[in-house]
RNA sequence: CGGGGCAUGGCGCAGUCUGGUAGCGCACCUGCUUUGGGAGCAGGGGGUCGCAGGUUCGAAUCCUGCUGCCCCGACCA
């Protein structure tokens, strides 16, 4: 993409409403614009990141055997009355009336709807287990939206729902999502730590929040330092195998957020030098809730003895739009964003230091064509801005690689390849630079 | 929902106290000179001063009501 043809509105100054760093950088680097409190429009640059995160989340859900569906944003109030949550959910739920005066709502989550869908489609235990997920916009009318996209009212969430015959079988479904979350966050370039969370009606240890450490996080968290570099299951993980050992390894070390934190246990179980007390951002939450929705909604299957049994369910959320902010919180410096390569909107920024100079233009056009042909995502700054402005813009928007081309280097057949994360730069020939970027 | 604050061109702000017909920096447009870490000079375009009502010869400025947004707290993917 040529910057001269792109829509990338950069702000040189911090908008005054943006308090935390990810919000500031998202506005400055032209990822989003606020439409109203807690509601954002995604501009081309931010939209690319959102889609890349979504893709990784989808790939890892699919790998774990979950099946993608797409449920609507607008739901009828009926199902929510049956589950009893129409009254329980409170002011956070945005209620709407249609022209016939029917009660509708903008979905804050989808347990009711998915349970209804599943009930209509499944009769027999032979069709279990199943896990259905979708990636859809939600609306929760937060009392106080803040931190940009991190606590918006409208947000993009992946939510999955598992259906099993028994609680024991449900545990395996839960473990699958647990493992898939470890892999998902790793691929997003994040160190996410599963932490015991409030367990809800069923009890047990079947609820975890996945939290990444960042100074600006909303929650205070405590954990053993070994969790930070604990190895994540690789591509060869077999989701049909017993995942209990993996889950046990990850949950045997102490990790808790503020509300579940037990200082005495923390000090007893974790040696002083291994204790980490930090701020964290919740990017995922999984929990098992048994028959909480299947019972009131009549979602039953026949078991092997012909008896009707309410299915056992869990739900599993990842805040996709929140992750854009969370990744920036975890990966930036004074100059701007530093995108992990897996979610970067473009892999490389090509900087023409002297647009309008025939030789430099020719070299850049040639490099741009070669990168494009090799399907390497490149943002080519072909504008007539001065070099300094281009450098600053490129640092701000945080593409992993900068390929810097100017007449001075070209005279010796050299260009400069700079890595955004370290600032380290090398001079090399155009072919070598292209070779490195293709690797 | 309690407490605090803000609203003036795309962004950041001054002007409001003390009423007199809107200004600065950046951005934008034109030209010239420049060009390896946010260039200089000259010229130029753009504002219902959040909305409604009131006071006044005259309102960005004073009064009343409303709306939007931000921050702190309690609550949450």
Coordinates of C-alpha atoms (C1' of nucleotides) in Angstrom, one line a residue:
Chain A
X1 CA 0.0 0.0 0.0
X2 CA 1.2 3.4 -0.9
X3 CA 0.8 5.9 1.9
X4 CA -0.1 8.5 -0.6
X5 CA -3.3 6.5 -1.4
X6 CA -4.0 5.3 2.1
X7 CA -6.3 6.6 4.8
X8 CA -4.0 7.0 7.8
X9 CA -4.9 10.2 9.7
X10 CA -1.9 10.7 12.1
X11 CA -2.3 13.1 15.0
X12 CA 0.9 14.9 16.0
X13 CA -0.5 15.8 19.4
X14 CA -2.2 13.7 22.1
X15 CA -6.0 14.1 22.1
X16 CA -6.8 15.3 25.5
X17 CA -9.4 12.7 26.3
X18 CA -7.0 9.8 25.9
X19 CA -5.4 9.0 29.3
X20 CA -3.7 5.7 28.9
X21 CA -1.0 5.0 26.4
X22 CA -2.8 2.5 24.2
X23 CA -5.7 4.8 23.8
X24 CA -3.4 7.7 22.9
X25 CA -1.4 5.7 20.4
X26 CA -4.5 4.2 18.8
X27 CA -5.9 7.7 18.2
X28 CA -2.5 9.2 17.1
X29 CA -1.7 6.3 14.8
X30 CA -5.1 6.4 13.1
X31 CA -6.4 3.1 14.2
X32 CA -9.8 4.2 15.6
X33 CA -12.0 7.3 16.1
X34 CA -14.4 7.6 18.8
X35 CA -18.0 7.7 17.7
X36 CA -19.5 8.3 21.2
X37 CA -18.6 7.3 24.7
X38 CA -17.2 3.8 24.6
X39 CA -18.1 3.3 20.9
X40 CA -15.4 3.4 18.2
X41 CA -15.1 3.4 14.4
X42 CA -12.2 1.3 13.2
X43 CA -10.1 3.0 10.5
X44 CA -8.2 1.0 7.8
X45 CA -5.1 0.6 9.9
X46 CA -6.8 -0.5 13.1
X47 CA -9.2 -2.7 11.1
X48 CA -6.3 -4.7 9.7
X49 CA -5.0 -5.4 13.2
X50 CA -8.5 -6.4 14.4
X51 CA -8.8 -8.8 11.5
X52 CA -5.4 -10.3 12.2
X53 CA -6.2 -11.0 15.8
X54 CA -9.6 -12.4 14.8
X55 CA -7.9 -14.8 12.4
X56 CA -5.5 -16.1 14.9
X57 CA -8.3 -16.6 17.4
X58 CA -10.3 -18.4 14.8
X59 CA -7.5 -20.7 13.7
X60 CA -6.9 -21.8 17.3
X61 CA -10.6 -22.3 18.0
X62 CA -10.9 -24.4 14.9
X63 CA -7.8 -26.4 15.8
X64 CA -9.3 -27.2 19.2
X65 CA -12.4 -28.5 17.5
X66 CA -14.8 -25.6 18.0
X67 CA -17.2 -24.8 15.2
X68 CA -17.8 -21.3 14.0
X69 CA -21.3 -19.9 13.8
X70 CA -22.6 -16.3 13.6
X71 CA -25.4 -15.2 15.9
X72 CA -27.1 -11.8 15.5
X73 CA -26.4 -8.8 17.6
X74 CA -30.1 -8.1 18.2
X75 CA -32.0 -10.6 20.2
X76 CA -35.5 -11.1 21.3
X77 CA -36.2 -10.6 25.1
X78 CA -38.2 -13.9 25.2
X79 CA -35.3 -16.2 25.7
X80 CA -33.8 -13.9 28.4
X81 CA -37.1 -14.0 30.3
X82 CA -37.0 -17.8 30.3
X83 CA -33.5 -17.9 31.7
X84 CA -34.4 -15.3 34.2
X85 CA -31.7 -12.9 33.1
X86 CA -33.9 -10.3 31.5
X87 CA -34.5 -8.9 34.9
X88 CA -31.2 -9.9 36.5
X89 CA -28.9 -8.4 33.9
X90 CA -29.8 -4.9 34.9
X91 CA -28.9 -1.6 33.3
X92 CA -25.9 -3.0 31.5
X93 CA -28.2 -4.5 28.9
X94 CA -29.3 -2.2 26.1
X95 CA -33.1 -2.7 25.7
X96 CA -34.8 -1.8 22.5
X97 CA -38.4 -1.9 21.2
X98 CA -39.1 -2.7 17.6
X99 CA -42.0 -1.0 15.6
X100 CA -44.5 -3.6 16.9
X101 CA -43.5 -2.7 20.5
X102 CA -41.8 -6.0 21.0
X103 CA -39.0 -6.1 23.5
X104 CA -35.6 -6.6 21.9
X105 CA -32.1 -6.2 23.2
X106 CA -28.6 -5.8 21.9
X107 CA -26.8 -8.9 23.0
X108 CA -24.3 -8.5 25.8
X109 CA -23.5 -12.3 25.5
X110 CA -25.1 -15.3 23.9
X111 CA -25.7 -18.2 26.3
X112 CA -29.5 -18.1 25.9
X113 CA -29.4 -17.9 22.1
X114 CA -26.8 -20.6 21.6
X115 CA -28.6 -22.9 24.0
X116 CA -31.8 -22.4 22.1
X117 CA -30.0 -23.2 18.8
X118 CA -28.4 -26.3 20.3
X119 CA -31.6 -27.6 21.8
X120 CA -33.4 -27.4 18.5
X121 CA -30.6 -29.3 16.7
X122 CA -29.6 -32.1 19.1
X123 CA -31.5 -34.9 20.6
X124 CA -29.0 -37.6 21.4
X125 CA -25.9 -37.9 23.6
X126 CA -24.2 -39.4 20.5
X127 CA -24.0 -35.9 19.1
X128 CA -22.0 -34.7 22.1
X129 CA -19.6 -33.2 22.8
X130 CA -19.9 -30.0 20.7
X131 CA -18.4 -26.6 21.0
X132 CA -19.9 -23.7 19.0
X133 CA -18.3 -20.2 18.9
X134 CA -18.7 -16.9 17.1
X135 CA -16.9 -13.7 16.8
X136 CA -19.5 -10.9 17.1
X137 CA -20.0 -7.4 18.4
X138 CA -21.5 -7.2 21.9
X139 CA -22.9 -4.2 23.7
X140 CA -22.8 -3.7 27.5
X141 CA -23.9 -0.3 28.7
X142 CA -21.0 0.2 31.1
X143 CA -21.5 2.7 33.8
X144 CA -18.3 4.3 32.9
X145 CA -16.6 3.3 29.7
X146 CA -12.9 4.3 29.6
X147 CA -9.4 3.5 28.4
X148 CA -10.5 3.6 24.8
X149 CA -11.1 0.2 23.3
X150 CA -10.1 -1.6 26.5
X151 CA -13.4 -0.9 28.2
X152 CA -15.8 0.1 25.5
X153 CA -19.5 -0.3 25.5
X154 CA -19.5 -1.9 22.1
X155 CA -16.7 -4.5 21.7
X156 CA -15.8 -7.5 19.5
X157 CA -15.7 -10.7 21.4
X158 CA -15.1 -14.4 20.6
X159 CA -17.4 -16.4 22.7
X160 CA -17.5 -20.2 22.6
X161 CA -20.0 -22.6 24.3
X162 CA -19.4 -26.2 25.0
X163 CA -22.1 -28.9 25.4
X164 CA -21.4 -32.2 27.2
X165 CA -23.3 -35.1 28.7
X166 CA -21.6 -35.0 32.0
X167 CA -19.6 -32.6 34.2
X168 CA -16.6 -34.9 33.8
X169 CA -16.9 -34.7 30.0
X170 CA -17.4 -31.0 30.4
X171 CA -14.0 -30.8 32.1
X172 CA -12.3 -32.1 29.0
X173 CA -14.1 -29.4 26.9
X174 CA -12.9 -26.9 29.4
X175 CA -9.4 -28.1 29.2
X176 CA -9.4 -27.9 25.4
X177 CA -10.3 -24.2 25.6
X178 CA -7.7 -23.7 28.3
X179 CA -5.0 -25.0 26.1
X180 CA -6.3 -23.2 23.0
X181 CA -6.2 -19.9 24.9
X182 CA -2.6 -20.5 26.0
X183 CA -1.7 -21.0 22.3
X184 CA -3.8 -18.1 21.1
X185 CA -2.2 -15.5 23.3
X186 CA 1.2 -16.8 22.6
X187 CA 0.7 -16.4 18.9
X188 CA -0.5 -12.8 19.6
X189 CA 2.9 -12.1 21.1
X190 CA 1.5 -12.0 24.7
X191 CA 2.4 -13.6 27.9
X192 CA -1.0 -14.5 29.3
X193 CA -1.3 -16.1 32.7
X194 CA -4.3 -18.1 33.6
X195 CA -5.6 -17.2 37.1
X196 CA -8.2 -18.7 39.2
X197 CA -11.4 -16.7 39.1
X198 CA -14.7 -16.7 40.9
X199 CA -16.3 -20.0 40.1
X200 CA -20.0 -19.2 40.0
X201 CA -22.8 -21.6 40.8
X202 CA -21.0 -24.9 40.2
X203 CA -18.0 -24.3 42.4
X204 CA -14.8 -26.3 41.9
X205 CA -11.8 -24.8 40.0
X206 CA -13.5 -24.5 36.7
X207 CA -13.0 -20.8 36.0
X208 CA -9.9 -18.9 34.9
X209 CA -9.2 -15.5 33.7
X210 CA -6.3 -15.1 31.3
X211 CA -4.4 -12.0 32.2
X212 CA -1.4 -10.2 30.6
X213 CA 0.9 -8.2 32.7
X214 CA 1.0 -4.5 31.9
X215 CA 1.6 -1.5 34.1
X216 CA -1.6 0.1 33.1
X217 CA -3.8 -2.9 33.8
X218 CA -7.0 -2.6 35.6
X219 CA -6.5 -5.4 38.1
X220 CA -3.9 -6.1 40.6
X221 CA -2.5 -9.6 40.2
X222 CA -0.2 -11.9 42.1
X223 CA 1.7 -14.9 40.8
X224 CA 4.7 -17.1 40.7
X225 CA 7.3 -15.8 38.3
X226 CA 7.9 -19.1 36.6
X227 CA 4.4 -18.8 35.0
X228 CA 5.7 -16.0 32.8
X229 CA 8.0 -18.1 30.8
X230 CA 6.3 -21.4 31.1
X231 CA 6.3 -23.3 27.8
X232 CA 3.0 -23.3 25.8
X233 CA 1.8 -26.5 24.1
X234 CA 3.1 -26.6 20.5
X235 CA 1.4 -27.3 17.1
X236 CA 1.5 -31.0 17.8
X237 CA -0.8 -30.8 20.7
X238 CA -3.5 -33.5 20.4
X239 CA -6.8 -32.1 21.7
X240 CA -8.3 -35.5 22.0
X241 CA -5.6 -36.7 24.4
X242 CA -5.8 -36.1 28.1
X243 CA -5.0 -32.4 28.6
X244 CA -5.2 -32.6 32.4
X245 CA -1.4 -32.7 32.9
X246 CA -1.0 -29.5 30.9
X247 CA -3.7 -27.7 32.8
X248 CA -2.4 -29.0 36.1
X249 CA 1.1 -27.8 35.3
X250 CA -0.2 -24.3 34.5
X251 CA -2.5 -24.2 37.6
X252 CA -0.2 -25.7 40.1
X253 CA 1.7 -22.5 40.7
X254 CA 0.1 -19.7 42.5
X255 CA -1.7 -17.1 40.4
X256 CA -4.7 -14.9 41.4
X257 CA -6.2 -11.6 40.8
X258 CA -7.2 -9.2 43.5
X259 CA -10.6 -10.6 44.5
X260 CA -9.3 -14.2 44.7
X261 CA -6.0 -13.3 46.2
X262 CA -5.0 -15.0 49.5
X263 CA -1.9 -13.3 50.9
X264 CA -1.2 -16.0 53.4
X265 CA -1.3 -18.7 50.8
X266 CA 0.8 -16.6 48.4
X267 CA 3.5 -16.3 51.0
X268 CA 3.3 -19.9 52.0
X269 CA 3.4 -21.3 48.5
X270 CA 5.7 -18.9 46.7
X271 CA 9.3 -18.2 47.8
X272 CA 9.9 -14.4 48.2
X273 CA 12.2 -14.1 45.2
X274 CA 9.6 -15.7 42.9
X275 CA 6.7 -13.5 44.0
X276 CA 5.3 -11.2 41.4
X277 CA 2.8 -8.5 42.2
X278 CA 1.8 -6.6 39.2
X279 CA -1.0 -4.9 37.2
X280 CA -2.8 -7.0 34.7
X281 CA -5.3 -6.8 31.8
X282 CA -7.9 -9.5 31.5
X283 CA -8.0 -10.7 27.9
X284 CA -9.9 -14.0 28.2
X285 CA -12.2 -15.7 30.6
X286 CA -13.4 -19.3 30.6
X287 CA -15.9 -21.0 32.9
X288 CA -18.0 -24.0 33.3
X289 CA -21.5 -23.4 34.5
X290 CA -23.1 -26.8 34.1
X291 CA -26.9 -26.8 33.5
X292 CA -27.5 -23.2 34.5
X293 CA -29.0 -22.4 31.1
X294 CA -29.9 -25.8 29.7
X295 CA -32.3 -26.5 32.5
X296 CA -34.5 -23.4 32.3
X297 CA -34.3 -23.5 28.5
X298 CA -35.1 -27.2 28.3
X299 CA -31.9 -28.2 26.5
X300 CA -31.8 -31.9 27.1
X301 CA -30.5 -35.0 25.2
X302 CA -31.3 -38.6 25.7
X303 CA -28.5 -40.6 27.4
X304 CA -27.6 -44.2 26.7
X305 CA -30.5 -45.4 28.9
X306 CA -33.0 -43.3 27.1
X307 CA -33.3 -40.7 29.9
X308 CA -33.5 -37.0 29.2
X309 CA -30.5 -35.2 30.7
X310 CA -29.9 -31.5 30.7
X311 CA -26.6 -30.8 28.9
X312 CA -23.5 -29.5 30.8
X313 CA -22.1 -26.3 29.4
X314 CA -19.2 -23.9 29.7
X315 CA -18.6 -20.6 28.0
X316 CA -15.3 -19.1 26.9
X317 CA -14.6 -15.5 25.9
X318 CA -11.8 -13.6 24.3
X319 CA -12.0 -9.8 24.1
X320 CA -10.9 -9.4 20.5
X321 CA -11.2 -5.6 20.3
X322 CA -9.8 -5.2 23.8
X323 CA -6.7 -7.2 22.6
X324 CA -5.7 -4.4 20.2
X325 CA -5.3 -2.1 23.2
X326 CA -3.8 -4.7 25.4
X327 CA -1.2 -5.6 22.9
X328 CA -0.2 -1.9 22.6
X329 CA -0.1 -1.6 26.4
X330 CA 2.3 -4.6 26.5
X331 CA 4.4 -3.5 23.5
X332 CA 5.3 0.1 22.9
X333 CA 8.0 2.7 23.7
X334 CA 8.3 6.4 23.9
X335 CA 8.2 6.8 20.1
X336 CA 5.0 4.7 19.5
X337 CA 3.6 1.2 19.0
X338 CA 5.8 -1.9 18.5
X339 CA 3.6 -4.5 16.8
X340 CA 4.3 -8.2 17.3
X341 CA 4.8 -9.5 13.8
X342 CA 1.7 -11.8 13.9
X343 CA -0.7 -8.9 14.2
X344 CA 1.2 -6.0 12.6
X345 CA -1.0 -4.2 10.0
X346 CA 1.9 -4.4 7.6
X347 CA 5.2 -6.3 8.0
X348 CA 7.4 -3.6 6.6
X349 CA 7.4 0.2 6.2
X350 CA 9.3 1.3 3.1
X351 CA 10.7 4.8 3.6
X352 CA 11.6 6.9 0.5
X353 CA 13.9 9.5 2.0
X354 CA 13.7 11.8 -1.0
X355 CA 10.5 11.4 -2.9
X356 CA 10.8 13.2 -6.2
X357 CA 14.5 12.3 -6.8
X358 CA 14.4 10.1 -9.8
X359 CA 16.9 7.5 -8.7
X360 CA 15.4 7.1 -5.2
X361 CA 11.9 6.9 -6.6
X362 CA 13.0 4.2 -9.1
X363 CA 14.7 2.1 -6.5
X364 CA 11.7 2.4 -4.1
X365 CA 9.2 1.6 -6.8
X366 CA 11.2 -1.5 -7.7
X367 CA 11.5 -2.6 -4.1
X368 CA 7.8 -2.0 -3.5
X369 CA 6.9 -4.1 -6.6
X370 CA 9.1 -6.9 -5.5
X371 CA 7.8 -7.0 -1.9
X372 CA 4.2 -6.9 -3.2
X373 CA 4.8 -9.7 -5.6
X374 CA 6.3 -11.7 -2.8
X375 CA 3.1 -11.1 -0.9
X376 CA 4.9 -9.3 1.9
X377 CA 2.7 -6.7 3.4
X378 CA 4.4 -3.3 2.9
X379 CA 3.4 0.3 3.6
X380 CA 5.3 2.4 1.2
X381 CA 5.8 6.0 2.4
X382 CA 6.0 7.7 -1.0
X383 CA 4.7 11.1 0.3
X384 CA 6.8 14.3 -0.1
X385 CA 7.2 14.7 3.6
X386 CA 10.7 15.2 4.8
X387 CA 12.8 12.3 6.1
X388 CA 12.5 13.2 9.8
X389 CA 8.7 13.3 9.6
X390 CA 8.6 10.0 7.9
X391 CA 10.9 8.4 10.5
X392 CA 8.7 9.6 13.3
X393 CA 5.5 8.5 11.7
X394 CA 6.9 5.1 11.0
X395 CA 8.1 4.7 14.6
X396 CA 4.7 5.8 15.8
X397 CA 2.7 3.3 13.7
X398 CA 5.1 0.6 14.8
X399 CA 5.6 -1.7 11.8
X400 CA 8.1 -4.5 12.7
X401 CA 10.6 -3.6 9.9
X402 CA 11.6 -0.3 8.3
X403 CA 13.3 -0.4 5.0
X404 CA 15.0 3.0 4.5
X405 CA 16.1 4.1 1.0
X406 CA 17.9 7.3 0.2
X407 CA 20.3 8.7 -2.4
X408 CA 23.2 8.6 0.0
X409 CA 23.0 4.8 0.6
X410 CA 22.0 4.1 -3.0
X411 CA 25.2 5.6 -4.2
X412 CA 26.9 2.6 -2.6
X413 CA 24.2 0.2 -3.6
X414 CA 23.0 0.1 0.1
X415 CA 19.7 0.4 1.9
X416 CA 19.1 0.3 5.6
X417 CA 16.9 -2.3 7.3
X418 CA 15.8 -1.4 10.8
X419 CA 14.0 -3.4 13.3
X420 CA 11.4 -1.4 15.2
X421 CA 11.5 -3.4 18.4
X422 CA 15.3 -3.0 19.1
X423 CA 16.1 0.0 16.9
X424 CA 19.0 -2.0 15.5
X425 CA 19.7 -1.1 11.9
X426 CA 22.0 -2.7 9.2
X427 CA 23.1 -1.5 5.8
X428 CA 22.9 -4.0 3.1
X429 CA 22.2 -4.5 -0.6
X430 CA 18.7 -4.3 -1.9
X431 CA 18.7 -8.0 -2.7
X432 CA 20.0 -8.9 0.8
X433 CA 17.3 -6.8 2.4
X434 CA 14.6 -8.4 0.3
X435 CA 16.0 -11.8 1.2
X436 CA 15.9 -11.1 4.9
X437 CA 12.3 -9.8 4.7
X438 CA 11.2 -12.9 2.7
X439 CA 12.7 -15.2 5.3
Chain B
rC1 C1' -24.8 6.3 40.4
rG2 C1' -21.8 10.0 43.9
rG3 C1' -17.8 13.6 43.3
rG4 C1' -14.8 16.9 40.0
rG5 C1' -13.8 19.1 35.2
rC6 C1' -14.2 20.4 30.1
rA7 C1' -17.0 22.1 25.4
rU8 C1' -13.8 28.1 20.7
rG9 C1' -11.4 25.6 12.7
rG10 C1' -8.9 18.6 11.8
rC11 C1' -5.6 18.4 16.7
rG12 C1' -3.7 21.2 21.0
rC13 C1' -5.0 25.8 23.3
rA14 C1' -5.7 31.5 24.5
rG15 C1' -9.8 34.8 24.8
rU16 C1' -14.8 34.4 29.4
rC17 C1' -13.3 37.2 35.6
rU18 C1' -13.9 43.1 33.5
rG19 C1' -19.7 42.3 27.1
rG20 C1' -17.7 45.9 21.7
rU21 C1' -18.2 41.8 16.1
rA22 C1' -12.7 35.7 17.2
rG23 C1' -6.9 34.7 17.9
rC24 C1' -2.2 31.5 18.5
rG25 C1' 0.8 26.8 17.5
rC26 C1' 0.5 22.4 14.6
rA27 C1' -2.1 20.4 10.3
rC28 C1' -4.1 21.9 5.3
rC29 C1' -3.6 24.8 0.1
rU30 C1' -0.1 27.9 -3.5
rG31 C1' 4.9 29.5 -4.6
rC32 C1' 10.1 29.7 -3.9
rU33 C1' 14.3 27.8 -1.3
rU34 C1' 15.3 23.3 1.2
rU35 C1' 15.6 17.7 2.0
rG36 C1' 19.3 11.2 6.3
rG37 C1' 15.3 12.1 12.8
rG38 C1' 8.8 16.4 13.0
rA39 C1' 12.6 22.7 7.5
rG40 C1' 12.5 28.3 6.3
rC41 C1' 10.2 32.4 4.0
rA42 C1' 6.0 34.6 1.6
rG43 C1' 0.9 34.3 0.4
rG44 C1' -3.9 31.7 1.4
rG45 C1' -8.4 28.7 2.9
rG46 C1' -11.3 27.0 6.9
rG47 C1' -14.9 28.5 12.9
rU48 C1' -23.5 28.1 13.6
rC49 C1' -17.6 29.8 19.8
rG50 C1' -22.0 22.3 22.1
rC51 C1' -27.7 23.4 21.9
rA52 C1' -32.1 26.3 23.3
rG53 C1' -34.0 30.4 25.7
rG54 C1' -33.1 35.1 28.3
rU55 C1' -30.7 40.0 29.7
rU56 C1' -28.4 44.0 26.6
rC57 C1' -27.9 49.0 21.6
rG58 C1' -24.4 44.8 21.4
rA59 C1' -23.1 38.0 24.1
rA60 C1' -17.7 33.2 23.0
rU61 C1' -18.0 36.4 27.4
rC62 C1' -23.6 37.6 31.9
rC63 C1' -28.3 34.5 33.5
rU64 C1' -31.5 29.9 33.1
rG65 C1' -32.3 25.2 31.2
rC66 C1' -30.5 21.1 28.4
rU67 C1' -26.9 17.9 25.8
rG68 C1' -22.2 15.7 24.9
rC69 C1' -17.4 14.3 26.5
rC70 C1' -13.4 13.4 30.1
rC71 C1' -11.3 12.3 35.0
rC72 C1' -11.7 9.9 40.3
rG73 C1' -14.6 6.2 43.0
rA74 C1' -18.0 1.7 43.4
rC75 C1' -19.1 -2.2 39.1
rC76 C1' -17.3 -5.2 34.6
rA77 C1' -15.0 -9.2 28.5

